[in-house]
Short mmCIF file of C-alpha atoms in Angstrom, two decimals:
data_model
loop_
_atom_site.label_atom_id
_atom_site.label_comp_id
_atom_site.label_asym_id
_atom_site.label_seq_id
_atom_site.Cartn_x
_atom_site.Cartn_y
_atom_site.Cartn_z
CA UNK A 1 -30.11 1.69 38.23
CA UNK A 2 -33.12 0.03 39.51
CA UNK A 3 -32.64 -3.78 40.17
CA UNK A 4 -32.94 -5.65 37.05
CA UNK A 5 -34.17 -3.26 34.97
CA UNK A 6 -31.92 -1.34 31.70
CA UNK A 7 -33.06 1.73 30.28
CA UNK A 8 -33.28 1.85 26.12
CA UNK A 9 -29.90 4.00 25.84
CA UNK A 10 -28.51 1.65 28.07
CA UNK A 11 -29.89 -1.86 26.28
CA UNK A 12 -28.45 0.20 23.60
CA UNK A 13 -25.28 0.88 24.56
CA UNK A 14 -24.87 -3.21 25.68
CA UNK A 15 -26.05 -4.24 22.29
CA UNK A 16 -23.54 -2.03 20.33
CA UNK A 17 -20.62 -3.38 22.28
CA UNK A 18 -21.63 -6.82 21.53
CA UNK A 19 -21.54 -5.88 18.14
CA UNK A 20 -17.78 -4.41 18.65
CA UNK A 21 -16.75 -7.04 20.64
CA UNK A 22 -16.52 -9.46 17.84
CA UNK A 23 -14.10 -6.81 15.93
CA UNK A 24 -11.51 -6.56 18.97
CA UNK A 25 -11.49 -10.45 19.14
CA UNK A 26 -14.03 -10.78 21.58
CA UNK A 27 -16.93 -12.54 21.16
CA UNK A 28 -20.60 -10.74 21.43
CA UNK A 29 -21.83 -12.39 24.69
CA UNK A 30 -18.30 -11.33 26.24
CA UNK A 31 -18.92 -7.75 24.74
CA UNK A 32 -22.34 -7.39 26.14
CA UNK A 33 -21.20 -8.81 29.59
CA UNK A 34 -18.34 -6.07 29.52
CA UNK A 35 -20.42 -2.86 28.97
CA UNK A 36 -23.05 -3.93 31.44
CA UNK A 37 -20.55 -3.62 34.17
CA UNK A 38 -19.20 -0.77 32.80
CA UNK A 39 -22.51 1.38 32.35
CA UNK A 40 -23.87 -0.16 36.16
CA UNK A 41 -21.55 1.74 38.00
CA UNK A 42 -21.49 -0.91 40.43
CA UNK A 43 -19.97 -4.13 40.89
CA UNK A 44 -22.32 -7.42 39.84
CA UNK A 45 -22.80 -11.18 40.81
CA UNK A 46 -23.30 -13.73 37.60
CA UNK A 47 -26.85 -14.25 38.59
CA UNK A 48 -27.84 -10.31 38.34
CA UNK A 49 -25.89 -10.27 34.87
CA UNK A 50 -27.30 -13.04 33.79
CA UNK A 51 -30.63 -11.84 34.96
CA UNK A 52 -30.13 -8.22 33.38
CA UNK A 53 -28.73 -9.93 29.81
CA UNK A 54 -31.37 -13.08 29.73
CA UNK A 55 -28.32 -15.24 29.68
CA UNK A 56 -27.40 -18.72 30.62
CA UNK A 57 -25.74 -19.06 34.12
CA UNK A 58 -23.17 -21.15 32.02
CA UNK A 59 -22.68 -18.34 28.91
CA UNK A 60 -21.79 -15.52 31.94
CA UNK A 61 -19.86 -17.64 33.82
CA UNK A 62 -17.68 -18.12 30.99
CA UNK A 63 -17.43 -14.34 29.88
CA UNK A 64 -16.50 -13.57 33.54
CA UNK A 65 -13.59 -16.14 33.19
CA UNK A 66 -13.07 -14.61 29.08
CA UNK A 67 -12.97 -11.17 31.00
CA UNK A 68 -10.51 -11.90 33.72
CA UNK A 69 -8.13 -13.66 31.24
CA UNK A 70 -8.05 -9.77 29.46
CA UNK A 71 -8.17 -8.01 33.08
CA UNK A 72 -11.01 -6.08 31.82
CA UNK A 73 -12.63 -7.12 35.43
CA UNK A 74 -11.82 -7.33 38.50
CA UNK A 75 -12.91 -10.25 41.39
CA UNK A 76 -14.14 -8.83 44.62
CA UNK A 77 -15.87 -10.39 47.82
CA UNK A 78 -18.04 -8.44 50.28
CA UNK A 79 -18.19 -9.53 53.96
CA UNK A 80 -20.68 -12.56 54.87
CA UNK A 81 -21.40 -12.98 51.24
CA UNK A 82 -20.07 -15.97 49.10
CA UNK A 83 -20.68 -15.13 45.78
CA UNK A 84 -18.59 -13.51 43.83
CA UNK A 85 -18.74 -9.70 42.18
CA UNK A 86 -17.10 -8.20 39.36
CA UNK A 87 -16.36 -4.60 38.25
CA UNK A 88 -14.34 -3.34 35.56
CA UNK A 89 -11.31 -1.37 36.08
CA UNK A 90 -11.58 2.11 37.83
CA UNK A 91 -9.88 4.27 35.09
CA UNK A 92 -10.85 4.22 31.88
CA UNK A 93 -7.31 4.76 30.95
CA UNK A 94 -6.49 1.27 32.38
CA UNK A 95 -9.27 -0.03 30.46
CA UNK A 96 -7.48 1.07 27.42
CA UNK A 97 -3.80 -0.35 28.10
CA UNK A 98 -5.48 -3.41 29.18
CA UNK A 99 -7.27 -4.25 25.72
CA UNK A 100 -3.75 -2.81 23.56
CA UNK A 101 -2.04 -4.91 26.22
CA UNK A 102 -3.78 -8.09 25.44
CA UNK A 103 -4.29 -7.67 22.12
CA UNK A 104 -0.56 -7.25 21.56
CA UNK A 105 0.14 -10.78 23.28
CA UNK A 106 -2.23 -12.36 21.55
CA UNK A 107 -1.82 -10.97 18.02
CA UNK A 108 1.19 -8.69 17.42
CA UNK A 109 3.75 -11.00 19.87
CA UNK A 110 3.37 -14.72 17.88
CA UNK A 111 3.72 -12.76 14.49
CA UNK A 112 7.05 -11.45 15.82
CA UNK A 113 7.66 -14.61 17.06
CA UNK A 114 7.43 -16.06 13.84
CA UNK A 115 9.67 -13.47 12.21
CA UNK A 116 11.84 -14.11 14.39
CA UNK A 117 12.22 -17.53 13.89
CA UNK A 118 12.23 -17.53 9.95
CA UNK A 119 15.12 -14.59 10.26
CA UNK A 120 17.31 -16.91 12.04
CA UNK A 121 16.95 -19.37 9.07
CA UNK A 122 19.96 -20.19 6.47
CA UNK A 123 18.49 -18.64 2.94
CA UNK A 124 17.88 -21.65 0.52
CA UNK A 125 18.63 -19.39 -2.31
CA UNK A 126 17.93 -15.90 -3.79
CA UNK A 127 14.10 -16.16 -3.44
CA UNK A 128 14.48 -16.33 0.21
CA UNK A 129 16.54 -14.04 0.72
CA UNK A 130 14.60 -11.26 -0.54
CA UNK A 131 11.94 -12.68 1.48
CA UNK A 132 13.93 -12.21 4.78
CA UNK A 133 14.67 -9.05 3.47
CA UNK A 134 11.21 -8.21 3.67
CA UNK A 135 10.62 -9.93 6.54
CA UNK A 136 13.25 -7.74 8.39
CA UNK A 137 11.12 -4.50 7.25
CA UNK A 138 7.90 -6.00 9.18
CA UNK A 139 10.25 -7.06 11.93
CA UNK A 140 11.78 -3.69 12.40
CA UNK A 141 8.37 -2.07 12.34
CA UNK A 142 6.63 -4.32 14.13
CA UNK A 143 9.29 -3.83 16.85
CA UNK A 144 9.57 -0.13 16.53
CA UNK A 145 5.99 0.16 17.44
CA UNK A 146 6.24 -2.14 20.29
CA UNK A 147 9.37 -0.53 21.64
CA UNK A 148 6.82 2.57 21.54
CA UNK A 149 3.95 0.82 23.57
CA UNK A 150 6.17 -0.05 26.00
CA UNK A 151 6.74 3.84 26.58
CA UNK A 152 2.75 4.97 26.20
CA UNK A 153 2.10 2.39 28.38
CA UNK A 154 3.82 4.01 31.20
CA UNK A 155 2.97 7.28 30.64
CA UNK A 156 0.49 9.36 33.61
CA UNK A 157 -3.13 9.67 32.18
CA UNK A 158 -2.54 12.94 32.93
CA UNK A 159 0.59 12.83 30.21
CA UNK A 160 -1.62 10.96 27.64
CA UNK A 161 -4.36 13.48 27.55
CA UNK A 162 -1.73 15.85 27.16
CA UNK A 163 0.28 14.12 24.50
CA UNK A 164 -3.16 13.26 22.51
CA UNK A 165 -4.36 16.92 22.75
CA UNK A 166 -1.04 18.42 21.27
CA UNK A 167 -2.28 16.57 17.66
CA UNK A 168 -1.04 18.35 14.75
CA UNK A 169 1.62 20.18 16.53
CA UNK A 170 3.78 17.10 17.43
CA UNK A 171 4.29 17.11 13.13
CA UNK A 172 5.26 20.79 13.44
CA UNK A 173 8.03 20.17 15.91
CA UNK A 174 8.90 17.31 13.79
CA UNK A 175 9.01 19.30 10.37
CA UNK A 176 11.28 22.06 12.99
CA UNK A 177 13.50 19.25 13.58
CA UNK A 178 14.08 17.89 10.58
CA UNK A 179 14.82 21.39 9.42
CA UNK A 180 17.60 22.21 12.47
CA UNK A 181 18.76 17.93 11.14
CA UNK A 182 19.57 19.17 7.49
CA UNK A 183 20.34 22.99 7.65
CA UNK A 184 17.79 25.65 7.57
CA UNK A 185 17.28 27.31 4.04
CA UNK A 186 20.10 29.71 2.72
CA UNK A 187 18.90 33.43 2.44
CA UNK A 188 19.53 35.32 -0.29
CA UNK A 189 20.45 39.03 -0.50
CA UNK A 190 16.96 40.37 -0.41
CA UNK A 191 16.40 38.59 2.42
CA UNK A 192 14.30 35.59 1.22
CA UNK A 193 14.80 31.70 2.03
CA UNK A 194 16.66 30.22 -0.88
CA UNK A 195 16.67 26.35 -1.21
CA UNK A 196 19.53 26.55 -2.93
CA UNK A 197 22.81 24.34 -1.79
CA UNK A 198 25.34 26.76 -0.52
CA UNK A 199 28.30 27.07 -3.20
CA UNK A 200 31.27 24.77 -2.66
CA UNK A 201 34.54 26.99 -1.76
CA UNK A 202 36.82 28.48 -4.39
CA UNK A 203 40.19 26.50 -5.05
CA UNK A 204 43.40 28.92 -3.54
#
């Protein structure tokens, strides 16, 4: 990348991920920030991003800091320098845990949080107890999936590409075990699956 200068498919790319940043929670000058480290393929002070962007000193210093508080960036010195440079995580893989990550604490953690707390609350009468009712659906969910983060997120990269790839055939194995969980179909004399339920014994 020559200095200070960004291709069109690169000012491209930046301005689309401002766009997107908005819809993960992130705000667009955060967004743009983001991807330019990302595309540079090296790391950057504040003053070259805010020279590459045309943004305020201030508006990248804050980013940076927005950044860090996701660990979407990482802080690194180089030897008889003292500014500071930023690159984004190595592995786009960690780049991926690291936005579910934070955007379970910040959403998906307070909402259980709040379940929580109106669960452990004495019903005031039938009303709310349907409510908690419902209330201990979302919970259940809500926990279910977490419970299943928790295991993605230490997976291999290696193990998610795998487990992504297999697609429709995790269903399959699902639809074989729910077969083996209920009994196979019953086959009938000519050989054919019957769905019928087997007969109950005769009374000796």
């Amino acid at each position: 990348m020559e200095t200070n200068v960004l291709s069109p498919l690169m000012q491209r790319f930046i301005s689309h991920f401002g766009e997107m940043g908005s819809r993960w929670g992130i705000n667009r000058t955060v967004g743009q920030i983001y991807a330019l480290l990302y595309i540079c393929g090296r790391p950057l002070n504040a003053d070259e991003i805010a020279e590459y962007l045309s943004f305020s000193r201030s508006n990248v210093s804050m980013g940076l800091k927005e950044l860090q508080s996701w660990r979407l960036v990482k802080l690194l010195h180089r030897p008889n320098d003292r500014r500071e440079y930023f690159e984004p995580p190595g592995d786009i893989w960690d780049i991926f845990k690291a936005l579910l990550e934070e955007r379970r604490r910040r959403e998906i953690e307070p909402t259980l949080s709040m379940l929580r707390d109106a669960l452990l609350e004495p019903p005031a009468g039938p009303g709310d107890k349907e409510t908690q009712k419902r209330m201990r659906e979302m919970y259940d969910l809500i926990e279910l999936s977490s419970s299943w983060f928790d295991d993605v997120q230490r997976l291999s990269p290696e193990t998610l590409v795998s487990l992504m790839k297999m697609g429709s055939k995790v269903k399959k194995l699902l639809d074989v075990r729910e077969k083996f969980r209920f009994g196979a179909p019953r086959e009938d004399k000519s050989g054919a699956a019957s769905d019928k339920a087997p007969a109950a014994p005769d009374k000796e």
